[in-house]
CSV table of C-alpha atoms and ligand atoms in Angstrom, one decimal:
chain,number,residue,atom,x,y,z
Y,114,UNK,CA,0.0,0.0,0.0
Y,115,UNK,CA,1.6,3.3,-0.8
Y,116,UNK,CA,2.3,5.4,2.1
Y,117,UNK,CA,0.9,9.2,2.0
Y,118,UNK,CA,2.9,11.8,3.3
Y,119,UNK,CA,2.2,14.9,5.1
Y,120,UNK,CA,3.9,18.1,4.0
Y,121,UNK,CA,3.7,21.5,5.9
Y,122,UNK,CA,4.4,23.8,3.7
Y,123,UNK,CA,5.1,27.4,4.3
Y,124,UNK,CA,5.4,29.7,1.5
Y,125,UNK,CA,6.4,32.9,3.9
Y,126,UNK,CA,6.8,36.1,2.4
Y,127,UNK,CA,8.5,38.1,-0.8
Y,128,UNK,CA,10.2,35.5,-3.1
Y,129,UNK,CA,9.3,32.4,-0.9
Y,130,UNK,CA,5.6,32.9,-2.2
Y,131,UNK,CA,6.8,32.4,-5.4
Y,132,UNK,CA,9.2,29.8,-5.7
Y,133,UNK,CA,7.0,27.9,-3.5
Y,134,UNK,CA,4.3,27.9,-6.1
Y,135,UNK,CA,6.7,26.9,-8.5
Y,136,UNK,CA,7.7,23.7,-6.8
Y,137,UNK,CA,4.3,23.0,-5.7
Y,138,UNK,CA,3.8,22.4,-9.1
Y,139,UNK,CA,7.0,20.5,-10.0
Y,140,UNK,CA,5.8,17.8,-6.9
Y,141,UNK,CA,2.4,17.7,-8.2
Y,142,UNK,CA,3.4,16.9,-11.4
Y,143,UNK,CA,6.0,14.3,-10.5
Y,144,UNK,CA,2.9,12.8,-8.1
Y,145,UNK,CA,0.8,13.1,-11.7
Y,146,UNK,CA,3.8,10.8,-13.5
Y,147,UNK,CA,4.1,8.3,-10.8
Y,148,UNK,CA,1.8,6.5,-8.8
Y,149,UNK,CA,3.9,4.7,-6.2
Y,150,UNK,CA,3.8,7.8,-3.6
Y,151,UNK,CA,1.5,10.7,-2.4
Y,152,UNK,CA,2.4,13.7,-1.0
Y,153,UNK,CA,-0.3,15.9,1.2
Y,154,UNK,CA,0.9,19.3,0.4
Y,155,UNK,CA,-0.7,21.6,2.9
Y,156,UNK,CA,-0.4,24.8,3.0
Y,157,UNK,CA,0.2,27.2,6.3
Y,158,UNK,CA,0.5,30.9,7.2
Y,159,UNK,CA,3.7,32.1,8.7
Y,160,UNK,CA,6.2,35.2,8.7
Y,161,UNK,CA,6.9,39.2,8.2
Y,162,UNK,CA,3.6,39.5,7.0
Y,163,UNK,CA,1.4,37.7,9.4
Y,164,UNK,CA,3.0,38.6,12.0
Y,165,UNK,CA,2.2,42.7,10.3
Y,166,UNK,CA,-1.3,42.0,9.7
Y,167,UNK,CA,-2.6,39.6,12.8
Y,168,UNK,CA,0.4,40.0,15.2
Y,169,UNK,CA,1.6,36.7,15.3
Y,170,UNK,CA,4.9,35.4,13.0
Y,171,UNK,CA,4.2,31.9,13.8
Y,172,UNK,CA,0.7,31.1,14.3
Y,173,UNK,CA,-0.1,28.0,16.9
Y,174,UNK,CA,-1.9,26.1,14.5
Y,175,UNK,CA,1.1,26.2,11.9
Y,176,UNK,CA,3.6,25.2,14.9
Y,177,UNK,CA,1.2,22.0,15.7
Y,178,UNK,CA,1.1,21.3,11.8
Y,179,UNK,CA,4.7,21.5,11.2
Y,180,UNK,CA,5.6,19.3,14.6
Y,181,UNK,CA,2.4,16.8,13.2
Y,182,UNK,CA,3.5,16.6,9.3
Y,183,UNK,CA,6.3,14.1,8.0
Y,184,UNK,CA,8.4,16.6,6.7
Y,185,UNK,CA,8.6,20.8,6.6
Y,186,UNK,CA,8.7,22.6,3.3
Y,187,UNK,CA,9.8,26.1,3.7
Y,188,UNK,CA,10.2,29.0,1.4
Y,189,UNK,CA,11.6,32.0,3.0
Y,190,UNK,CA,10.7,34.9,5.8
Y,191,UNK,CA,11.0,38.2,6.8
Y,192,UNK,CA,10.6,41.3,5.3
Y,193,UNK,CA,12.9,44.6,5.9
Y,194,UNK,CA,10.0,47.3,7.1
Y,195,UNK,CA,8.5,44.2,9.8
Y,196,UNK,CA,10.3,44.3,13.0
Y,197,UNK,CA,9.6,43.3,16.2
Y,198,UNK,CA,9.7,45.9,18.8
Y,199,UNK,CA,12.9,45.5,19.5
Y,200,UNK,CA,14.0,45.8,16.3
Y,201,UNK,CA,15.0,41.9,15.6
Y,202,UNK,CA,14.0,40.4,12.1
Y,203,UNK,CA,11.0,38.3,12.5
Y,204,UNK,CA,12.5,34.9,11.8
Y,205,UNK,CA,10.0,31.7,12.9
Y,206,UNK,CA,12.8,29.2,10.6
Y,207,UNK,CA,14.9,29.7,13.9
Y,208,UNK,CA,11.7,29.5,16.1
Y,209,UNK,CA,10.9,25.9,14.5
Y,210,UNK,CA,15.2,24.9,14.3
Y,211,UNK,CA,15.4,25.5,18.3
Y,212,UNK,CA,11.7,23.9,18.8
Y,213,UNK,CA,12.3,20.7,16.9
Y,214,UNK,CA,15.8,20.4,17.8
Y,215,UNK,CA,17.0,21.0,14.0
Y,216,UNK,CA,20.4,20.3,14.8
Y,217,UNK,CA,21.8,19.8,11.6
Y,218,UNK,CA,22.1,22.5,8.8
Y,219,UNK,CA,22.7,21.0,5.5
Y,220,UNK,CA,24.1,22.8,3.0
Y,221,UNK,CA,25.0,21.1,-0.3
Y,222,UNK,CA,26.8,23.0,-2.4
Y,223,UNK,CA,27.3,21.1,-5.8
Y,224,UNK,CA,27.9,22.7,-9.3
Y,225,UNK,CA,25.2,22.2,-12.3
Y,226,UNK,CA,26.7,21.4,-15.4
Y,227,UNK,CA,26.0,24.0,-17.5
Y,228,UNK,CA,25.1,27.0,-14.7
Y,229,UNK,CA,27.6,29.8,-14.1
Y,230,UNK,CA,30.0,29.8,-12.1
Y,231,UNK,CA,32.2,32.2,-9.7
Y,232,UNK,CA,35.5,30.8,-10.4
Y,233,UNK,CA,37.3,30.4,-14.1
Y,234,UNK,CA,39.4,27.1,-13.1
Y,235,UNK,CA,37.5,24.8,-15.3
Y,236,UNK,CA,38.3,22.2,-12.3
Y,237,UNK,CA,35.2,24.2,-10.4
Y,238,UNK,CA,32.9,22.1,-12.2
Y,239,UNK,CA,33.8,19.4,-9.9
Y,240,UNK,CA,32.8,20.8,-6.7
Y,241,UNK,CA,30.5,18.9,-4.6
Y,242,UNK,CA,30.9,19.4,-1.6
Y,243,UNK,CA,28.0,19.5,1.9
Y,244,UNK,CA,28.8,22.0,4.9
Y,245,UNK,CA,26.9,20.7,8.0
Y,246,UNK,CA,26.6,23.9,10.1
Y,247,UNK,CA,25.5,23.1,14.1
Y,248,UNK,CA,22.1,24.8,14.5
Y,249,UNK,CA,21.2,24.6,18.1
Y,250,UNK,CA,24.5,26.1,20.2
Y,251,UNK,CA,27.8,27.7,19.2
Y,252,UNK,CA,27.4,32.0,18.3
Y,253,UNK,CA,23.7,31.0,17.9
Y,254,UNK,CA,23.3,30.3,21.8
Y,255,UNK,CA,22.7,34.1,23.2
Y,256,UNK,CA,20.0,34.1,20.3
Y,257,UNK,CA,17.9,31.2,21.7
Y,258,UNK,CA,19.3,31.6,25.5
Y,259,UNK,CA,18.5,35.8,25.6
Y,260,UNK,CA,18.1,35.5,29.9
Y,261,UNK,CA,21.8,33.6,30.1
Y,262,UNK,CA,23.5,36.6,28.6
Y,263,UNK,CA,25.2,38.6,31.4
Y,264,UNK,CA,23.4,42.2,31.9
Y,265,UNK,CA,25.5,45.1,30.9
Y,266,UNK,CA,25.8,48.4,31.2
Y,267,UNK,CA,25.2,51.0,27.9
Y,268,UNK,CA,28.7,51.2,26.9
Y,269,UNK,CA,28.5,47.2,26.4
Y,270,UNK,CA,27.3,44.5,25.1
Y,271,UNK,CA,27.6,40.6,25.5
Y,272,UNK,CA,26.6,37.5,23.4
Y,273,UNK,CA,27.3,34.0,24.1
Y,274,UNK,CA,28.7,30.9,22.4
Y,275,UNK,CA,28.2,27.6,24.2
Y,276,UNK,CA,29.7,24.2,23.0
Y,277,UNK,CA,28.7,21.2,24.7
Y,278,UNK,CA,29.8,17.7,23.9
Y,279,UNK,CA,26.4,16.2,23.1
Y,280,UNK,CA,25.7,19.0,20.5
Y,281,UNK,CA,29.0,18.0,19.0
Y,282,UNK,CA,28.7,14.7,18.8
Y,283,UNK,CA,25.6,14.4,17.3
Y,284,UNK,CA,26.6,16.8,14.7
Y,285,UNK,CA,30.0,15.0,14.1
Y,286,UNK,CA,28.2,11.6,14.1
Y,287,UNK,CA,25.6,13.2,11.6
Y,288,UNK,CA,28.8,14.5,8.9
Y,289,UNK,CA,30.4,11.2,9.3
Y,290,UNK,CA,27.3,8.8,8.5
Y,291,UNK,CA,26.5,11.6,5.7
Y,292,UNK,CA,30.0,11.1,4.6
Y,293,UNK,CA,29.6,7.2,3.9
Y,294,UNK,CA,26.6,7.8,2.2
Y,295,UNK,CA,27.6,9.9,-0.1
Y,296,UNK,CA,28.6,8.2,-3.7
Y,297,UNK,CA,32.5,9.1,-3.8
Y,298,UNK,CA,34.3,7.9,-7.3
Y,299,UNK,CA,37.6,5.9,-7.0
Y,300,UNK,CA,39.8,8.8,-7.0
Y,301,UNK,CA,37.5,10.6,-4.6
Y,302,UNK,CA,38.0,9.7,-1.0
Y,303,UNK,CA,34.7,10.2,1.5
Y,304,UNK,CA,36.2,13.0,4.3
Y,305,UNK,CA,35.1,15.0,6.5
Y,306,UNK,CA,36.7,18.3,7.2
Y,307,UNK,CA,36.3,19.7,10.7
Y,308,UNK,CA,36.3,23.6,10.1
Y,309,UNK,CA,37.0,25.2,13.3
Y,310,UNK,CA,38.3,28.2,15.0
Y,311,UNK,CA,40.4,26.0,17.6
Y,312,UNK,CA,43.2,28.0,17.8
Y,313,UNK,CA,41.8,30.7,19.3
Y,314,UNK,CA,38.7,29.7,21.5
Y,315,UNK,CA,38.4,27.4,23.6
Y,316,UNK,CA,35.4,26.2,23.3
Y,317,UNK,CA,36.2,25.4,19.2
Y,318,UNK,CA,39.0,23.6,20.6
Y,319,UNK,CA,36.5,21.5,22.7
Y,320,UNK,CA,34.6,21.0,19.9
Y,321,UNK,CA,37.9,19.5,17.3
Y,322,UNK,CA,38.8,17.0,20.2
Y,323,UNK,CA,35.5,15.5,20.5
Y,324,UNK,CA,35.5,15.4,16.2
Y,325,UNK,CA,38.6,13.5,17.1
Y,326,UNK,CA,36.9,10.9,19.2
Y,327,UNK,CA,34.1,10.7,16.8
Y,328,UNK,CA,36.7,10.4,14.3
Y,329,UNK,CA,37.6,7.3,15.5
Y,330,UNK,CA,34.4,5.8,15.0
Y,331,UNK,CA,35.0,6.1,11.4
Y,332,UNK,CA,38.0,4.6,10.2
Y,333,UNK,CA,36.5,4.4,6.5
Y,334,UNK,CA,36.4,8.0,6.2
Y,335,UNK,CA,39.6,10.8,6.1
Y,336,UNK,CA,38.9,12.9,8.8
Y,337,UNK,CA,40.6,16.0,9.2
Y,338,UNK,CA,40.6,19.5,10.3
Y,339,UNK,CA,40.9,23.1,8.9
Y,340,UNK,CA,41.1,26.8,10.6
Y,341,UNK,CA,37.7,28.7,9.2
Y,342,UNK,CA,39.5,32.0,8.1
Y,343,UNK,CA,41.9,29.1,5.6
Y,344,UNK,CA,38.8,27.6,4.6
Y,345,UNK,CA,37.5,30.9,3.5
Y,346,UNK,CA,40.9,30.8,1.3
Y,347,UNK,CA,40.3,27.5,0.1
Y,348,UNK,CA,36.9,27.7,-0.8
Y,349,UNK,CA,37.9,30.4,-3.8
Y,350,UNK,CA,41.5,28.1,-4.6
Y,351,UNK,CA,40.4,24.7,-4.2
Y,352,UNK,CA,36.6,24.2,-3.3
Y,353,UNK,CA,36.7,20.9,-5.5
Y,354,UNK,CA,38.7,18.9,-2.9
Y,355,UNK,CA,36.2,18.9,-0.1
Y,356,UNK,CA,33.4,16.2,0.8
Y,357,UNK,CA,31.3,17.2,4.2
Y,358,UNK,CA,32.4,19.8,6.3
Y,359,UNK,CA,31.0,20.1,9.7
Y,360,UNK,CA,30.9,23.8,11.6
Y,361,UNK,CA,30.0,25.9,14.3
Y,362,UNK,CA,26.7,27.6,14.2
Y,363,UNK,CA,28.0,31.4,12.9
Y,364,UNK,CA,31.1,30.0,10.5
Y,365,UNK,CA,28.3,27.9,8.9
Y,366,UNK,CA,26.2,30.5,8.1
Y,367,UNK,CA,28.9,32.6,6.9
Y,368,UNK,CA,30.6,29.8,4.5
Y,369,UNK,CA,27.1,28.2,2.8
Y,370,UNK,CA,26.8,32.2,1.2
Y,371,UNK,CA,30.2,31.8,0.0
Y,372,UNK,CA,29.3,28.4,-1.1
Y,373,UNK,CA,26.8,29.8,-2.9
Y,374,UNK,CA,28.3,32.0,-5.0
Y,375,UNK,CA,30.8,29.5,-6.2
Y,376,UNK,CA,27.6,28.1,-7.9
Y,377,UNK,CA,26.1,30.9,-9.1
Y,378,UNK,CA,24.0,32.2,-6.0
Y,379,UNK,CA,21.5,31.7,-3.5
Y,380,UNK,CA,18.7,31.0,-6.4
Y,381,UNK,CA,21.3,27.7,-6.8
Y,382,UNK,CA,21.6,26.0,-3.0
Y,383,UNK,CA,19.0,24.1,-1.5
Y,384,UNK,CA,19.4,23.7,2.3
Y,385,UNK,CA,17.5,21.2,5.2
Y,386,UNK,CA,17.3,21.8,8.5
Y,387,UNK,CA,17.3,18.6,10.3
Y,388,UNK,CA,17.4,16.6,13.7
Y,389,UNK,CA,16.7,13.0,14.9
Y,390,UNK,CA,12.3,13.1,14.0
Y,391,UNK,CA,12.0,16.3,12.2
Y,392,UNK,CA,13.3,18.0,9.3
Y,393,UNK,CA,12.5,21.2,7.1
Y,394,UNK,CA,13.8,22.0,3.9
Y,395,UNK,CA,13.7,25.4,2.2
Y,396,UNK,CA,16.4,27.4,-0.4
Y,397,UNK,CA,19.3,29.0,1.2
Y,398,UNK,CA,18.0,32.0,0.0
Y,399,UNK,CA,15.6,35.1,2.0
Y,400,UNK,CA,13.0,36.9,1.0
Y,401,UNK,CA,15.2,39.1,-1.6
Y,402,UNK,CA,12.7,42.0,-1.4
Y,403,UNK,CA,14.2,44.0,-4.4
Y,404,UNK,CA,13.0,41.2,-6.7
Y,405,UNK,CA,9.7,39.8,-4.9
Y,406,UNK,CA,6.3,40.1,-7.2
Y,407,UNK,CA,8.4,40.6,-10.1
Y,408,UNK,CA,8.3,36.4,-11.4
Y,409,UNK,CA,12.0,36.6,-12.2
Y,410,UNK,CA,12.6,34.7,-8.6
Y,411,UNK,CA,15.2,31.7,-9.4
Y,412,UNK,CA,13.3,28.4,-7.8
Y,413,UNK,CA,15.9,25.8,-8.5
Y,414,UNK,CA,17.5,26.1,-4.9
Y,415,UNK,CA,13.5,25.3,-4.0
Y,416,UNK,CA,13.3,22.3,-6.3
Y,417,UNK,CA,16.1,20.9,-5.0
Y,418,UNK,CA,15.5,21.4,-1.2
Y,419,UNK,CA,12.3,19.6,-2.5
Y,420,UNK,CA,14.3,16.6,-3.8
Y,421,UNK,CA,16.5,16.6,-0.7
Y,422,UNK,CA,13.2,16.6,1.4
Y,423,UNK,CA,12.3,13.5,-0.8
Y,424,UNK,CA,15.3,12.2,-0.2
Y,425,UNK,CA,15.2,12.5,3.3
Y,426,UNK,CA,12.0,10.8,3.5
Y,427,UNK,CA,13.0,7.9,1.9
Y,428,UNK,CA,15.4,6.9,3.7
Y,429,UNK,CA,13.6,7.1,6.7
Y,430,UNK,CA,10.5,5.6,5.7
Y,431,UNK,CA,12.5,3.2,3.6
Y,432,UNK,CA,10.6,4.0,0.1
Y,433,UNK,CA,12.4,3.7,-2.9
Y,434,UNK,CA,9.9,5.1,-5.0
Y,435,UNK,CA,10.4,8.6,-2.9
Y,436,UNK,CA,14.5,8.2,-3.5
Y,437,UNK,CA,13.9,7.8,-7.0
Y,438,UNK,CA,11.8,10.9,-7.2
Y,439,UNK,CA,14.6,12.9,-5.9
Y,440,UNK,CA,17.2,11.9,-8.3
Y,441,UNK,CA,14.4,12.3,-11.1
Y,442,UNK,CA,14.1,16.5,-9.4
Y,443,UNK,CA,17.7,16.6,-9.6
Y,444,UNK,CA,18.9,14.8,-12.9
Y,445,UNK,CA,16.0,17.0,-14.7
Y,446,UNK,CA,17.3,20.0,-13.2
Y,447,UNK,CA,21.3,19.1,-14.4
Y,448,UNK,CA,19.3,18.5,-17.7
Y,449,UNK,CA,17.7,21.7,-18.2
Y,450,UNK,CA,20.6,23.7,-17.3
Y,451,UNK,CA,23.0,21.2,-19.8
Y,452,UNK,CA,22.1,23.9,-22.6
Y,453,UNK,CA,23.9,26.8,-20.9
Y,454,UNK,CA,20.9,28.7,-21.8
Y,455,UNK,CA,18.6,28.9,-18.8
Y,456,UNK,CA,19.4,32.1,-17.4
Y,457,UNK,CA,17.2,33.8,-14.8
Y,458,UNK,CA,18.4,37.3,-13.6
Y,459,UNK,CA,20.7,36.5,-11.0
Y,460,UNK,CA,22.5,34.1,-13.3
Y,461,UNK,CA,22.9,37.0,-15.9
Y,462,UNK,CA,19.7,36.3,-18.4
Y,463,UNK,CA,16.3,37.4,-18.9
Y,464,UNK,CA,14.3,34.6,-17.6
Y,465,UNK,CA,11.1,33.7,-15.5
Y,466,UNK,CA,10.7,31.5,-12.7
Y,467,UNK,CA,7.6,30.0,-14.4
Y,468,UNK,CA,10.2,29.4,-17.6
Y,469,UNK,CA,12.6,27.5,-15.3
Y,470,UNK,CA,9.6,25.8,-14.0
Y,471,UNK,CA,8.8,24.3,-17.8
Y,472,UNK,CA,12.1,23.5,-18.3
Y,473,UNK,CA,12.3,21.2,-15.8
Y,474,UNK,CA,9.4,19.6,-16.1
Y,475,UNK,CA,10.1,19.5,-19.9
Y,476,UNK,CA,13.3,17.8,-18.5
Y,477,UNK,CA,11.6,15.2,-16.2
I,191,LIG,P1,18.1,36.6,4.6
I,191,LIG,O1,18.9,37.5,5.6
I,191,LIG,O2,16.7,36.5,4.9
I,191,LIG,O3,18.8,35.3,4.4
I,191,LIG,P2,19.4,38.2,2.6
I,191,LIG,O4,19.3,39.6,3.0
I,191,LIG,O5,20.7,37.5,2.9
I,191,LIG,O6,18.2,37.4,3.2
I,191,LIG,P3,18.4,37.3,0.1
I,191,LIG,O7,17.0,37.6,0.3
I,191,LIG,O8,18.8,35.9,0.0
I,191,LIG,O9,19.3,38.1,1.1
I,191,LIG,O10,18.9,38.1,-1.2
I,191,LIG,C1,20.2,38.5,-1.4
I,191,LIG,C2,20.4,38.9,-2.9
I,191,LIG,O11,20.3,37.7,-3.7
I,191,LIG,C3,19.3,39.8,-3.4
I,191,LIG,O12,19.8,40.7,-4.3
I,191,LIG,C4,18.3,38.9,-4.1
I,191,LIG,O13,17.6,39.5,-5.1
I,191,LIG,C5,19.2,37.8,-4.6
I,191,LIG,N1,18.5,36.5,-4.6
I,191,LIG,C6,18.3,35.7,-3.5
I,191,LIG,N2,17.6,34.6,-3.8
I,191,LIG,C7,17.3,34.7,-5.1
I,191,LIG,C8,16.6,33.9,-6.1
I,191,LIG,N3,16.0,32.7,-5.7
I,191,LIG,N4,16.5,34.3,-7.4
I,191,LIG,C9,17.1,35.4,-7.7
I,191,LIG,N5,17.8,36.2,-6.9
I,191,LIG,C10,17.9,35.9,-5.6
């Protein structure tokens, strides 16, 4: 009997409306091709502009839905004139990662043949590479902890990183097992790249001598370490040597936009969020405001947080028919970018998102 899934999805505001809509579509359509699995795509209010028209950014229903449903599917949030009143963004994708315990931030950054890309080295069409940025401590902590940050005077100000050795673990334990997963070819090694700070605090050098036990677990794989200001380097010299690199919360964040632009954007990398029962999976990308309502939004980094949602879901569930609908999202969208002709605006063309849209579907 085929299984049916339940998806909360959450378009959110600006370009998330829209690139949603796109890949509702696309899953509807591949749902329409196959039979062997249904998705209930659901759809839930959430963000800047909820929160500016009924007061709340993350109504209770849509928390309940999104801790009910099999998987999360996210488009963006937040919108530049919507504050709270103390000025913050209003952000519920880091009110659902602290509530569900999204502890892993996946971040695959892989090049599409046939998409731009940053670097001229024609060996940057081999980089494929995952950062898995820790979601739930490190820089992050003072932003889900506010009451542990010490009080200060006006002349200060204090925030808070906290590394423990069960938020370490699991995140080193996660890279690893991702790591052996992950198909490698016989001159490509599986690794996993610690990228750390451990020179200078200590709590980074906590965290490299528990990857070091964890290492140990994993004899298969080359385990080894990097300083996060060389790693910033080596993404721009050398991006195509590295497998799965696990980080602290803030240096994750700041490397998957880098990443990003080796592949042509944030309209290019999809992104989950995920811990041990839930997961959400949404484009690396925000809102981008100075586009939104315009149709020129680039939805691929949607389609494919799609396929990794499909992905996701079929290995836990143990559905083949679901893992084969995520390679089908993916090879169609290598396919119709093969022609080097698909060009939305960020990619330097004239392009819509609903023309993307046929194209892959004209691909699948
Ligand atoms: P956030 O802080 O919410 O992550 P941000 O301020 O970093 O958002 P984005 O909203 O991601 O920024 O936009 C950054 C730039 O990239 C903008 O110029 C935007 O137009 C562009 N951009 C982002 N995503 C896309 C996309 N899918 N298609 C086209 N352009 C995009």
């Amino acid at each position: 009997m085929k299984h049916l899934y339940e998806i909360a999805v959450l378009p959110g505001d600006g370009i998330g409306v829209e690139v949603m809509q796109a890949c509702s579509n696309l899953l509807q359509h591949l749902q329409n091709l196959s039979s062997d699995f249904r998705l209930n795509l659901k759809q839930y209010p959430a963000g800047a502009a909820h929160y500016r028209d009924f007061g709340d950014a993350l109504p209770q229903a849509t928390w309940e839905a999104c801790r009910n449903a099999d998987a999360i599917l996210f488009g963006a949030m937040g919108l530049p004139e919507v504050r709270y009143p103390d000025g913050t963004e209003i952000g519920p994708q880091l009110t659902l990662r602290q509530g569900l315990d999204l502890f892993a931030g996946v971040r695959p950054i892989r090049a599409i043949p046939g998409a731009p890309l940053a670097l001229a080295d024609s060996r940057a069409e081999a980089i494929d590479f995952v950062i898995v940025r820790e979601q739930s401590e490190g820089w992050f902590f003072g932003r889900y902890h506010p009451e542990k940050i010490p009080s200060a005077g006006a002349d200060e100000a204090y925030d808070l990183g906290r590394v423990t050795r069960h938020g370490s673990e699991r995140l080193f334990r996660f890279a690893f097992e991702l790591a052996q997963t992950r198909g490698h070819s016989a001159n490509r090694q599986a690794r996993v790249t610690c990228v750390n700070k451990s020179n200078v605090h200590r709590g980074q050098a906590f965290m490299l001598s528990i990857f070091k036990e964890v290492a140990q677990s994993f004899p298969q794989v080359h385990a080894d370490q990097c300083y996060v200001d060389a790693m910033a380097l080596y993404f721009v010299k050398q991006p195509w040597l590295y497998d799965v690199l696990p980080t602290e919360n803030q240096f994750g964040d700041i490397l998957s936009d880098l990443g990003a632009a080796l592949i042509g954007g944030m309209g290019m990398a999809p992104s989950a969020d995920i811990g041990l029962s839930h997961a959400l999976f949404q484009p690396s990308h925000g809102t981008a405001p100075d586009i939104a309502g315009q149709g020129i939004a680039n939805p691929t980094a949607m389609f494919l947080s799609a396929a990794m949602m499909l992905q996701w879901l079929g290995t836990r569930h143990q559905d083949a028919s679901l893992l084969q609908a995520a390679i089908r999202i993916e090879r169609a969208v290598d396919r119709a970018f093969a022609d080097k002709a698909l060009r939305t605006p960020d990619l330097g063309g004239s392009h819509s998102t609903s023309e993307v849209y046929q194209a892959v579907i004209k691909a699948l």
